[in-house]
Coordinates of C-alpha atoms in Angstrom, one line a residue:
Chain A
X8 CA 0.0 0.0 0.0
X9 CA 2.8 2.4 0.8
X10 CA 4.4 1.6 -2.6
X11 CA 1.1 2.7 -4.2
X12 CA 0.9 5.8 -2.0
X13 CA 4.5 6.7 -2.9
X14 CA 3.5 6.9 -6.6
X15 CA 1.4 9.9 -5.7
X16 CA 4.2 11.8 -4.0
X17 CA 6.3 14.6 -5.6
X18 CA 8.1 17.6 -4.3
X19 CA 5.7 20.5 -4.5
X20 CA 6.0 24.1 -3.3
X21 CA 3.9 25.6 -0.6
X22 CA 1.3 26.5 -3.2
X23 CA 1.1 22.9 -4.4
X24 CA 2.8 23.6 -7.7
X25 CA 6.1 22.3 -9.1
X26 CA 7.9 23.0 -12.3
X27 CA 8.1 20.1 -14.7
X28 CA 11.7 19.5 -15.8
X29 CA 10.6 18.3 -19.2
X30 CA 7.6 20.4 -20.3
X31 CA 8.5 23.5 -18.3
X32 CA 4.8 23.6 -17.2
X33 CA 3.8 24.6 -13.7
X34 CA 2.0 21.5 -12.5
X35 CA -0.3 21.4 -9.5
X36 CA -0.5 18.4 -7.3
X37 CA -4.2 18.0 -7.8
X38 CA -3.9 17.7 -11.6
X39 CA -1.0 15.4 -11.5
X40 CA -2.6 13.0 -9.0
X41 CA -5.8 12.6 -11.0
X42 CA -3.9 12.1 -14.3
X43 CA -2.0 9.3 -12.5
X44 CA -5.2 7.8 -11.1
X45 CA -7.1 7.8 -14.4
X46 CA -3.9 6.6 -16.3
X47 CA -3.3 3.7 -13.9
X48 CA -6.9 2.6 -14.1
X49 CA -6.7 2.7 -17.9
X50 CA -3.7 0.4 -17.8
X51 CA -5.6 -2.1 -15.6
X52 CA -8.4 -2.1 -18.2
X53 CA -5.8 -2.6 -20.9
X54 CA -4.4 -5.6 -19.1
X55 CA -7.9 -7.1 -18.7
X56 CA -8.9 -6.5 -22.3
X57 CA -5.5 -7.6 -23.6
X58 CA -5.8 -10.9 -21.8
X59 CA -9.0 -11.6 -23.7
X60 CA -7.2 -10.7 -27.0
X61 CA -5.4 -14.0 -26.5
X62 CA -8.6 -16.1 -26.3
X63 CA -10.3 -14.2 -29.1
X64 CA -7.3 -14.3 -31.5
X65 CA -6.6 -18.0 -30.7
X66 CA -10.2 -18.8 -31.5
X67 CA -10.3 -17.0 -34.8
X68 CA -7.1 -18.8 -35.7
X69 CA -8.7 -22.1 -36.2
X70 CA -5.4 -23.9 -36.2
X71 CA -5.7 -23.4 -32.4
X72 CA -9.5 -23.0 -32.1
X73 CA -9.4 -22.3 -28.4
X74 CA -13.1 -21.5 -27.6
X75 CA -16.4 -22.9 -28.7
X76 CA -19.0 -20.6 -30.2
X77 CA -20.9 -20.2 -27.0
X78 CA -17.9 -18.8 -25.1
X79 CA -16.4 -16.8 -28.0
X80 CA -18.9 -13.9 -28.0
X81 CA -18.5 -13.5 -24.2
X82 CA -14.7 -13.3 -24.6
X83 CA -15.0 -11.0 -27.6
X84 CA -17.4 -8.7 -25.6
X85 CA -14.9 -8.5 -22.7
X86 CA -12.1 -7.8 -25.2
X87 CA -14.1 -5.0 -26.9
X88 CA -15.5 -3.3 -23.9
X89 CA -12.2 -3.2 -21.9
X90 CA -10.0 -2.1 -24.8
X91 CA -12.4 0.0 -27.0
X92 CA -14.1 1.7 -24.1
X93 CA -12.5 1.5 -20.7
X94 CA -8.8 1.6 -21.6
X95 CA -9.6 4.5 -24.0
X96 CA -12.0 6.6 -21.9
X97 CA -10.0 6.4 -18.6
X98 CA -7.0 7.6 -20.7
X99 CA -9.1 10.3 -22.3
X100 CA -10.1 11.8 -19.0
X101 CA -6.3 11.9 -18.2
X102 CA -5.7 13.6 -21.6
X103 CA -8.4 16.2 -20.8
X104 CA -6.7 17.0 -17.4
X105 CA -3.4 17.3 -19.2
X106 CA -4.8 19.4 -22.0
X107 CA -6.8 21.6 -19.7
X108 CA -5.5 22.5 -16.2
X109 CA -2.0 21.2 -16.6
X110 CA -1.2 23.0 -19.9
X111 CA -3.0 26.1 -18.5
X112 CA -1.0 25.9 -15.2
X113 CA -4.1 25.7 -13.0
X114 CA -5.2 23.6 -10.1
X115 CA -7.8 21.0 -10.9
X116 CA -11.2 22.5 -9.9
X117 CA -14.1 20.5 -8.5
X118 CA -11.9 17.7 -7.2
X119 CA -14.7 16.0 -5.4
X120 CA -16.5 15.7 -8.8
X121 CA -13.3 14.3 -10.3
X122 CA -13.2 11.7 -7.6
X123 CA -16.9 11.0 -7.9
X124 CA -16.5 10.6 -11.6
X125 CA -13.6 8.1 -11.2
X126 CA -15.6 6.0 -8.7
X127 CA -18.7 6.1 -10.9
X128 CA -16.7 5.1 -13.9
X129 CA -15.1 2.2 -12.0
X130 CA -18.4 1.0 -10.7
X131 CA -19.9 1.2 -14.2
X132 CA -16.9 -0.6 -15.8
X133 CA -17.0 -3.4 -13.2
X134 CA -20.8 -3.7 -13.7
X135 CA -20.5 -3.9 -17.5
X136 CA -17.8 -6.6 -17.2
X137 CA -19.9 -8.6 -14.7
X138 CA -23.0 -8.3 -16.8
X139 CA -21.1 -9.6 -19.8
X140 CA -19.3 -12.4 -18.0
X141 CA -22.3 -13.6 -16.1
X142 CA -24.8 -13.4 -19.0
X143 CA -26.9 -16.5 -19.2
X144 CA -29.4 -17.7 -21.8
X145 CA -31.7 -16.3 -23.0
X146 CA -29.5 -13.2 -22.5
X147 CA -26.5 -12.7 -24.8
X148 CA -23.2 -11.1 -24.2
X149 CA -23.7 -7.7 -25.9
X150 CA -20.4 -7.0 -27.7
X151 CA -20.6 -3.3 -28.4
X152 CA -23.7 -3.1 -30.5
X153 CA -26.3 -4.8 -28.2
X154 CA -28.8 -4.4 -31.0
X155 CA -32.4 -4.6 -29.9
X156 CA -34.3 -7.0 -29.8
X157 CA -31.2 -9.1 -29.0
X158 CA -31.9 -10.1 -25.4
X159 CA -29.3 -8.4 -23.2
X160 CA -29.5 -8.2 -19.4
X161 CA -30.8 -4.9 -18.1
X162 CA -27.8 -4.8 -15.8
X163 CA -25.7 -4.2 -18.9
X164 CA -27.6 -1.2 -20.1
X165 CA -27.8 0.2 -16.5
X166 CA -24.1 -0.1 -15.8
X167 CA -23.2 1.2 -19.2
X168 CA -25.2 4.3 -18.4
X169 CA -23.5 4.5 -15.0
X170 CA -20.1 4.5 -16.8
X171 CA -21.2 7.1 -19.3
X172 CA -22.5 9.3 -16.4
X173 CA -19.2 8.8 -14.6
X174 CA -17.2 10.0 -17.6
X175 CA -19.5 13.0 -17.9
X176 CA -18.9 13.9 -14.2
X177 CA -15.1 13.3 -14.6
X178 CA -15.0 15.7 -17.5
X179 CA -16.7 18.5 -15.6
X180 CA -13.5 19.8 -13.9
X181 CA -11.9 20.1 -17.4
X182 CA -14.8 22.1 -18.7
X183 CA -14.8 24.2 -15.6
X184 CA -11.1 25.0 -16.2
X185 CA -11.8 26.0 -19.8
X186 CA -14.7 28.1 -18.7
X187 CA -12.6 29.9 -16.1
X188 CA -9.9 30.5 -18.7
X189 CA -12.2 31.9 -21.4
X190 CA -15.2 33.5 -19.6
X191 CA -13.7 37.0 -19.2
X192 CA -12.3 37.5 -22.7
X193 CA -11.8 35.9 -26.1
X194 CA -8.6 34.4 -24.9
X195 CA -6.7 32.2 -27.2
X196 CA -6.2 28.7 -25.7
X197 CA -2.9 26.9 -26.4
X198 CA -3.4 24.5 -29.3
X199 CA -3.3 21.4 -27.0
X200 CA -6.0 22.8 -24.8
X201 CA -8.0 23.8 -27.9
X202 CA -7.7 20.2 -29.2
X203 CA -8.7 18.8 -25.7
X204 CA -11.7 21.1 -25.7
X205 CA -12.9 19.9 -29.1
X206 CA -12.3 16.3 -27.9
X207 CA -14.5 17.1 -24.9
X208 CA -17.3 18.5 -27.1
X209 CA -17.2 15.4 -29.3
X210 CA -17.4 13.3 -26.2
X211 CA -20.5 15.3 -25.0
X212 CA -22.3 14.4 -28.2
X213 CA -21.3 10.8 -28.0
X214 CA -22.2 10.4 -24.4
X215 CA -25.6 12.0 -24.8
X216 CA -26.3 9.7 -27.7
X217 CA -25.2 6.7 -25.7
X218 CA -27.3 7.6 -22.7
X219 CA -30.3 8.1 -25.0
X220 CA -29.8 4.7 -26.7
X221 CA -29.1 2.6 -23.6
X222 CA -31.8 4.3 -21.6
X223 CA -34.3 3.6 -24.4
X224 CA -33.3 -0.1 -24.4
X225 CA -33.2 -0.3 -20.6
X226 CA -36.8 1.0 -20.4
X227 CA -37.8 -1.8 -22.7
X228 CA -35.9 -4.5 -20.8
X229 CA -37.5 -3.5 -17.5
X230 CA -40.9 -3.3 -19.1
X231 CA -41.4 0.4 -18.8
X232 CA -42.2 0.5 -22.5
X233 CA -43.6 -2.4 -24.6
X234 CA -41.2 -2.3 -27.5
X235 CA -38.2 -0.5 -29.1
X236 CA -38.0 0.7 -32.7
X237 CA -34.8 -1.0 -33.8
X238 CA -34.1 1.7 -36.4
X239 CA -34.3 4.5 -33.8
X240 CA -32.1 2.4 -31.4
X241 CA -29.5 1.8 -34.0
X242 CA -29.4 5.4 -35.1
X243 CA -29.0 6.6 -31.5
X244 CA -26.6 3.7 -30.6
X245 CA -24.1 4.6 -33.3
X246 CA -23.7 8.1 -31.8
X247 CA -21.8 6.5 -29.0
X248 CA -20.8 3.4 -30.9
X249 CA -18.8 5.4 -33.4
X250 CA -18.6 8.6 -31.5
X251 CA -16.6 6.9 -28.7
X252 CA -14.0 6.1 -31.4
X253 CA -14.0 9.7 -32.6
X254 CA -13.1 10.8 -29.1
X255 CA -10.1 8.4 -29.4
X256 CA -9.2 10.1 -32.6
X257 CA -9.3 13.6 -31.2
X258 CA -7.5 12.6 -28.0
X259 CA -4.8 10.8 -30.1
X260 CA -4.2 13.9 -32.3
X261 CA -4.1 16.2 -29.3
X262 CA -1.5 13.8 -27.9
X263 CA 0.4 13.8 -31.2
X264 CA 0.7 17.6 -31.1
X265 CA 1.8 17.5 -27.4
X266 CA 4.4 14.7 -27.6
X267 CA 6.0 15.6 -30.9
X268 CA 6.6 19.0 -29.5
X269 CA 7.9 17.9 -26.1
X270 CA 10.1 14.9 -27.1
X271 CA 10.7 15.6 -30.8
X272 CA 11.2 19.4 -30.8
X273 CA 8.3 20.0 -33.2
X274 CA 6.8 23.5 -33.6
X275 CA 3.3 24.4 -34.8
X276 CA 3.8 25.4 -38.4
X277 CA 0.4 27.2 -38.6
X278 CA -1.9 27.8 -35.7
X279 CA -4.7 28.8 -38.2
X280 CA -4.4 25.6 -40.2
X281 CA -4.2 23.3 -37.2
X282 CA -7.1 24.9 -35.4
X283 CA -9.2 24.9 -38.6
X284 CA -8.7 21.2 -38.8
X285 CA -9.9 20.8 -35.2
X286 CA -13.0 22.9 -36.1
X287 CA -13.7 20.7 -39.1
X288 CA -13.6 17.7 -36.7
X289 CA -15.9 19.5 -34.3
X290 CA -18.6 19.9 -36.9
X291 CA -18.2 16.9 -39.1
X292 CA -16.4 13.9 -37.4
X293 CA -19.4 12.5 -35.5
X294 CA -21.5 12.4 -38.7
X295 CA -19.3 9.4 -39.6
X296 CA -21.5 7.3 -37.3
X297 CA -23.8 7.1 -40.3
X298 CA -21.5 4.7 -42.2
X299 CA -22.6 1.9 -39.9
X300 CA -26.1 2.3 -41.2
X301 CA -25.3 2.3 -44.9
X302 CA -26.8 -1.1 -45.5
X303 CA -29.6 -0.9 -42.9
X304 CA -33.2 -0.1 -43.8
X305 CA -35.0 3.0 -42.8
X306 CA -32.7 5.8 -43.7
X307 CA -33.1 7.8 -46.9
X308 CA -30.3 7.9 -49.5
X309 CA -30.0 11.6 -48.9
X310 CA -29.3 11.1 -45.2
X311 CA -26.7 8.4 -45.9
X312 CA -24.9 10.3 -48.6
X313 CA -24.9 13.6 -46.8
X314 CA -23.6 12.1 -43.5
X315 CA -21.0 9.8 -45.0
X316 CA -19.9 11.7 -48.0
X317 CA -20.5 15.5 -48.5
X318 CA -20.3 16.4 -44.8
X319 CA -18.0 13.7 -43.6
X320 CA -15.3 14.6 -46.2
X321 CA -14.9 17.8 -44.1
X322 CA -13.5 15.5 -41.4
X323 CA -11.4 13.5 -43.9
X324 CA -10.0 16.8 -45.1
X325 CA -9.2 17.7 -41.5
X326 CA -7.3 14.5 -41.0
X327 CA -5.2 15.2 -44.1
X328 CA -4.5 18.7 -42.7
X329 CA -3.2 17.1 -39.5
X330 CA -1.3 14.5 -41.5
X331 CA 0.6 17.4 -43.1
X332 CA 0.8 19.8 -40.1
X333 CA 2.3 17.4 -37.6
X334 CA 5.2 16.0 -39.7
X335 CA 5.7 19.5 -41.0
X336 CA 6.0 20.7 -37.4
X337 CA 8.6 18.1 -36.7
X338 CA 10.5 18.9 -39.8
X339 CA 10.4 22.6 -39.2
X340 CA 11.4 22.2 -35.6
X341 CA 14.3 19.9 -36.3
X342 CA 15.6 21.9 -39.3
X343 CA 15.6 25.1 -37.2
X344 CA 17.8 23.3 -34.7
X345 CA 20.1 22.3 -37.5
X346 CA 19.2 18.7 -37.2
X347 CA 18.1 17.8 -40.6
X348 CA 20.1 17.6 -43.8
X349 CA 18.7 16.4 -47.1
X350 CA 15.2 15.3 -47.7
X351 CA 14.7 13.1 -44.6
X352 CA 17.7 14.0 -42.4
X353 CA 15.3 15.7 -39.9
X354 CA 13.5 12.3 -39.5
X355 CA 16.5 9.9 -39.5
X356 CA 18.2 12.0 -36.9
X357 CA 15.2 12.0 -34.6
X358 CA 15.3 10.4 -31.1
X359 CA 14.1 7.0 -32.3
X360 CA 15.4 5.2 -29.2
X361 CA 13.1 7.3 -27.1
X362 CA 10.0 5.1 -26.8
X363 CA 7.7 8.1 -26.4
X364 CA 8.9 9.6 -29.7
X365 CA 8.9 6.2 -31.6
X366 CA 5.4 5.3 -30.3
X367 CA 4.0 8.7 -31.3
X368 CA 5.5 8.6 -34.8
X369 CA 4.5 5.0 -35.4
X370 CA 1.0 6.0 -34.2
X371 CA 0.9 8.8 -36.8
X372 CA 2.2 6.6 -39.7
X373 CA 0.2 3.5 -38.9
X374 CA -3.0 5.3 -38.2
X375 CA -2.7 7.4 -41.4
X376 CA -1.8 4.6 -43.8
X377 CA -3.8 1.7 -42.3
X378 CA -6.6 3.3 -40.3
X379 CA -7.3 6.6 -42.0
X380 CA -7.3 5.5 -45.6
X381 CA -9.4 2.4 -44.9
X382 CA -11.8 4.5 -42.9
X383 CA -12.5 6.8 -45.8
X384 CA -12.7 3.9 -48.2
X385 CA -15.1 1.8 -46.1
X386 CA -17.2 4.8 -45.4
X387 CA -17.9 5.3 -49.1
X388 CA -21.4 4.1 -49.8
X389 CA -20.6 1.8 -52.8
X390 CA -17.2 0.4 -51.7
X391 CA -18.7 -0.2 -48.2
X392 CA -20.5 -3.2 -49.7
X393 CA -17.2 -5.1 -50.1
X394 CA -16.2 -4.4 -46.5
X395 CA -19.4 -4.5 -44.5
X396 CA -19.5 -7.1 -41.7
X397 CA -16.3 -8.8 -42.9
X398 CA -13.0 -9.0 -41.1
X399 CA -11.8 -6.1 -43.1
X400 CA -13.9 -3.9 -40.8
X401 CA -12.2 -5.5 -37.8
X402 CA -8.9 -4.8 -39.5
X403 CA -9.9 -1.1 -40.0
X404 CA -10.7 -0.5 -36.3
X405 CA -7.6 -2.4 -35.1
X406 CA -5.6 0.0 -37.4
X407 CA -7.3 3.1 -35.9
X408 CA -7.6 2.0 -32.3
X409 CA -5.1 -0.8 -31.6
X410 CA -2.4 0.8 -33.7
X411 CA -3.2 4.5 -33.8
X412 CA -4.7 5.5 -30.5
X413 CA -3.2 2.7 -28.4
X414 CA 0.4 3.4 -29.6
X415 CA -0.1 7.1 -28.9
X416 CA -1.4 6.3 -25.4
X417 CA 1.5 3.9 -24.9
X418 CA 3.7 6.9 -25.6
X419 CA 1.8 9.0 -23.2
X420 CA 1.9 6.5 -20.4
X421 CA 5.6 6.1 -20.8
X422 CA 5.9 9.9 -20.8
X423 CA 3.9 10.1 -17.6
X424 CA 6.0 7.5 -15.9
X425 CA 9.1 9.7 -16.4
X426 CA 7.6 13.1 -15.9
X427 CA 4.9 12.7 -13.3
X428 CA 5.7 9.5 -11.5
X429 CA 9.3 10.5 -11.8
X430 CA 10.5 6.9 -12.3
X431 CA 13.2 5.7 -14.6
X432 CA 12.4 2.8 -16.9
X433 CA 13.2 -0.5 -15.3
X434 CA 15.0 -1.3 -18.6
X435 CA 15.7 1.3 -21.3
X436 CA 16.2 -1.4 -23.9
X437 CA 12.9 -3.1 -23.2
X438 CA 11.1 0.2 -23.1
X439 CA 12.6 1.2 -26.4
X440 CA 11.5 -2.1 -27.9
X441 CA 7.8 -1.6 -27.1
X442 CA 6.7 0.6 -30.0
X443 CA 8.7 -1.4 -32.5
X444 CA 7.5 -4.8 -31.4
X445 CA 3.9 -3.8 -30.9
X446 CA 3.7 -1.6 -34.0
X447 CA 5.2 -4.3 -36.3
X448 CA 3.3 -7.3 -34.9
X449 CA -0.1 -5.5 -34.7
X450 CA 0.4 -4.0 -38.2
X451 CA 0.8 -7.5 -39.7
X452 CA -2.1 -8.9 -37.7
X453 CA -4.2 -6.0 -38.8
X454 CA -3.3 -6.3 -42.5
X455 CA -4.2 -10.0 -42.4
X456 CA -7.6 -9.2 -41.0
X457 CA -8.1 -6.7 -43.8
X458 CA -6.9 -9.2 -46.4
X459 CA -9.2 -12.0 -45.0
X460 CA -12.1 -9.6 -45.2
X461 CA -11.6 -7.7 -48.4
X462 CA -10.1 -10.5 -50.5
X463 CA -12.0 -13.5 -49.2
X464 CA -15.1 -12.1 -47.6
X465 CA -14.5 -13.8 -44.2
X466 CA -17.2 -12.7 -41.9
X467 CA -16.7 -11.1 -38.5
X468 CA -18.3 -11.9 -35.1
X469 CA -18.2 -15.6 -35.6
X470 CA -16.0 -18.1 -33.7
X471 CA -15.5 -20.0 -37.0
X472 CA -13.4 -18.3 -39.5
X473 CA -13.0 -20.5 -42.5
X474 CA -14.9 -23.7 -41.7
X475 CA -18.4 -24.7 -40.5
X476 CA -19.9 -21.2 -40.9
X477 CA -23.5 -21.8 -39.7
X478 CA -26.0 -21.5 -42.5
X479 CA -23.5 -21.0 -45.2
X480 CA -22.0 -23.2 -47.9
X481 CA -19.3 -20.8 -48.8
X482 CA -15.8 -22.1 -48.5
X483 CA -13.2 -19.8 -47.1
X484 CA -10.5 -22.4 -47.1
X485 CA -8.3 -20.3 -49.4
X486 CA -7.9 -17.8 -46.5
X487 CA -6.2 -20.4 -44.2
X488 CA -2.7 -19.2 -45.0
X489 CA -3.8 -15.6 -44.1
X490 CA -4.9 -16.9 -40.7
X491 CA -1.7 -18.8 -40.1
X492 CA 0.2 -15.4 -40.4
X493 CA -2.5 -13.6 -38.4
X494 CA -2.3 -16.1 -35.5
X495 CA 1.5 -15.8 -35.2
X496 CA 1.5 -12.0 -35.3
X497 CA -1.5 -11.7 -33.1
X498 CA 0.4 -13.7 -30.5
X499 CA 3.5 -11.4 -31.0
X500 CA 1.3 -8.3 -30.6
X501 CA -0.2 -9.7 -27.4
X502 CA 3.3 -10.4 -26.1
X503 CA 4.3 -6.8 -27.0
X504 CA 1.3 -5.6 -25.0
X505 CA 2.4 -7.7 -22.1
X506 CA 5.9 -6.1 -22.5
X507 CA 4.3 -2.7 -22.3
X508 CA 2.3 -3.5 -19.1
X509 CA 5.3 -5.2 -17.6
X510 CA 7.7 -2.3 -18.3
X511 CA 5.1 0.2 -17.1
X512 CA 4.2 -1.5 -13.8
X513 CA 7.8 -2.7 -13.3
X514 CA 9.1 0.9 -13.7
X515 CA 6.5 2.2 -11.2
X516 CA 7.4 -0.4 -8.6
X517 CA 11.1 -0.9 -9.2
X518 CA 12.3 2.0 -11.3
X519 CA 14.8 4.4 -9.8
X520 CA 13.4 7.7 -8.7
X521 CA 14.6 10.5 -11.0
X522 CA 16.3 13.4 -9.2
X523 CA 14.7 16.8 -9.3
X524 CA 15.5 18.6 -12.5
X525 CA 16.4 15.4 -14.4
X526 CA 14.6 15.3 -17.7
X527 CA 14.9 11.5 -17.9
X528 CA 16.2 11.6 -21.4
X529 CA 12.8 12.9 -22.7
X530 CA 13.9 16.2 -24.1
X531 CA 15.0 16.6 -27.7
X532 CA 18.5 17.8 -28.5
X533 CA 18.9 21.4 -27.6
X534 CA 16.0 21.3 -25.1
X535 CA 12.4 22.1 -25.4
X536 CA 12.8 25.5 -26.9
X537 CA 16.1 25.4 -28.7
X538 CA 17.1 28.6 -30.3
X539 CA 16.2 28.2 -34.0
X540 CA 17.8 30.1 -36.8
X541 CA 15.2 30.7 -39.4
X542 CA 11.6 31.6 -38.8
X543 CA 9.2 28.8 -39.3
X544 CA 7.8 30.1 -42.6
X545 CA 11.3 30.2 -44.1
X546 CA 12.0 26.5 -43.4
X547 CA 11.8 24.2 -46.3
X548 CA 9.3 21.4 -45.7
X549 CA 10.2 19.3 -48.7
X550 CA 10.5 16.1 -46.6
X551 CA 7.0 16.4 -45.4
X552 CA 5.8 17.3 -48.9
X553 CA 7.4 14.1 -50.2
X554 CA 5.8 12.0 -47.4
X555 CA 2.4 13.6 -48.2
X556 CA 2.8 12.7 -51.9
X557 CA 3.5 9.1 -50.9
X558 CA 0.5 9.1 -48.7
X559 CA -1.8 10.5 -51.4
X560 CA -0.4 8.0 -53.9
X561 CA -1.2 5.1 -51.5
X562 CA -4.6 6.6 -50.8
X563 CA -5.5 6.8 -54.5
X564 CA -4.1 3.3 -55.2
X565 CA -6.2 1.7 -52.3
X566 CA -9.3 3.6 -53.4
X567 CA -9.0 2.5 -57.0
X568 CA -8.1 -1.0 -56.0
X569 CA -11.3 -1.2 -53.9
X570 CA -13.4 0.0 -56.7
X571 CA -11.8 -2.6 -59.0
X572 CA -12.6 -5.3 -56.4
X573 CA -16.2 -4.1 -56.3
X574 CA -16.5 -4.5 -60.1
X575 CA -15.3 -8.1 -59.8
X576 CA -18.1 -9.1 -57.5
X577 CA -20.8 -9.5 -60.1
X578 CA -21.7 -8.5 -63.6
X579 CA -24.9 -6.5 -63.9
X580 CA -27.5 -8.5 -65.9
X581 CA -25.3 -11.6 -66.0
Chain B
X2 CA 0.8 30.4 -12.0
X3 CA -0.6 30.2 -15.5
X4 CA 1.6 28.8 -18.3
X5 CA -0.1 30.9 -20.9
X6 CA 1.7 33.9 -22.5
X7 CA -0.1 37.2 -22.7
X8 CA -0.4 39.1 -25.9
X9 CA -1.6 42.4 -27.2
X10 CA -5.3 41.9 -28.2
X11 CA -5.4 45.2 -30.2
X12 CA -5.3 43.7 -33.6
X13 CA -6.6 40.1 -33.4
X14 CA -7.4 38.6 -36.9
X15 CA -11.1 37.8 -37.5
X16 CA -10.4 34.0 -37.8
X17 CA -8.7 34.0 -34.5
X18 CA -11.5 35.9 -32.9
X19 CA -14.0 33.4 -34.3
X20 CA -11.9 30.4 -33.2
X21 CA -11.6 32.0 -29.7
X22 CA -15.4 31.8 -29.4
X23 CA -15.1 28.2 -28.4
X24 CA -18.4 27.9 -26.6
X25 CA -20.3 29.4 -29.5
X26 CA -18.6 27.0 -31.9
X27 CA -19.4 24.1 -29.6
X28 CA -23.1 25.0 -29.4
X29 CA -23.2 25.4 -33.2
X30 CA -21.5 22.1 -33.8
X31 CA -23.9 20.2 -31.4
X32 CA -26.9 21.9 -33.1
X33 CA -25.6 21.0 -36.5
X34 CA -25.2 17.3 -35.4
X35 CA -28.7 17.3 -33.9
X36 CA -30.1 18.5 -37.3
X37 CA -28.0 16.7 -39.8
X38 CA -27.7 13.3 -38.1
X39 CA -30.4 13.0 -35.4
X40 CA -33.3 15.0 -36.6
X41 CA -33.1 14.2 -40.2
X42 CA -32.5 10.5 -39.4
X43 CA -35.4 10.3 -37.0
X44 CA -37.6 12.0 -39.6
X45 CA -36.6 9.3 -42.1
X46 CA -37.4 6.4 -39.8
X47 CA -40.6 7.9 -38.5
X48 CA -41.7 8.6 -42.1
X49 CA -41.7 4.9 -43.0
X50 CA -45.2 3.7 -43.8
X51 CA -46.7 1.5 -41.1
X52 CA -47.3 -2.1 -42.2

């Protein structure tokens, strides 16, 4: 117990503040402790969800075939809720506290609400886990969708609502901070705080939708109302179902701006451009929820096309702005420090042995190429037909969440271990290996999921992958080699996750305490604000321009390829 | 104890003034979502002829 209590101790001044030796921020004890609390809870959820990754992957890999069909959905639901929701949302509250009071140099207001929010979230998370694990016939484990009239225990809806209410309560101190900062004038928030605020508003939309959907279903399950309109439920459900993942996206990008600056020496090339991209997200990103309803009845073609095409491309455009702005910031920052000759010298000379930097950059690259491109492709109304409810969809969200957001959050947790817990890594070599091992293994596993789905049409959500699909005479035997590769790399990805948890917990318990003023090797060469020669607008960004051309070339190739595959499905009139 | 830097607000560009109205932008975005996704979608579903 004293070991845990010692994690929350640092040397603060009489006013409760201390100067961070890495970021230079004035950090108050209250903010730091709650960031630690929510971060630690997130890592526990990661460990729980990650352990179910093993049973899920080893079932889909029929060479092992670990679970029978009746257990599979339970394990899949535990995997999904703990990783897609609890690991992410606990981390996101920590991100809000970093992006709000910490960046703004304030105390955390409404601390009792923050504590109440944490307790409520924990109670909700335990309740959801219990309701999934203890589900008995006729009730089903709900996965994420819990579509009505699928019989799901009312405890699930109730505890899911408790968790969402908890997240809302926990976010209130962040909004109170922003309100205090902006109420007297049109003050310009720092970019990271601005990104965190947009993340918070996206979360408000998502949570309200989730509460509406789950409350509607709960009222039906406890017989307050006789029936539920499945169309209305689905439409409301996807506000949280997809919106929760958009919170991940916004939090991840906010973390990208923060960490590339602190550990990579990046600058903001254009405040106007970056903030415009956040505003585009604010208005358009949650409309992407509609792409889950592209093949469902009830919605007009106009609604589908508007929400997934015309409007949603505002969000896709925003993503491409960030995809340029963040590498450009790194290139400009490093060239100004004299650390970048040639086209990519600024990148090759970067601190790749720093796991925080490597995790952040791999998150950017892998999210962009694997998650972002596939997201736009599968959100397109015609091409969606080749992806819908196949493993390709599972590949897409593993690319966005398991690669993009999780890698970024890995970097943030490792950063917090050094800067807030003030602990050295128990092993620098193992810590440095985390982003490489996890990024590589999860990338291959994710690509195999995409191949199995898009090339072979292997369905998702079933315990059986290539044999004995109930009610089907299709043969997916040709996909067996894909699953052999998937299984091996899924195992490696899980082991990499174990490595992350092991290094994180080991560092907290056994890592040497960093002396005051020690930056723990986190700062880029020349320090956080190295004296740059040229002004930003005079720095050539040809490396970033080349990277963007490569990205757009891959984007176009994948888009055309998917249209080609669609044309191969059937011949009209044949 | 604030980490923010102060600046002269005498000549703030229009875009910056707009982007600084964060609560207005948030309200507008939520309203837009309620109309474009929720309201229009519910209208579509509720307009389906009863069988």
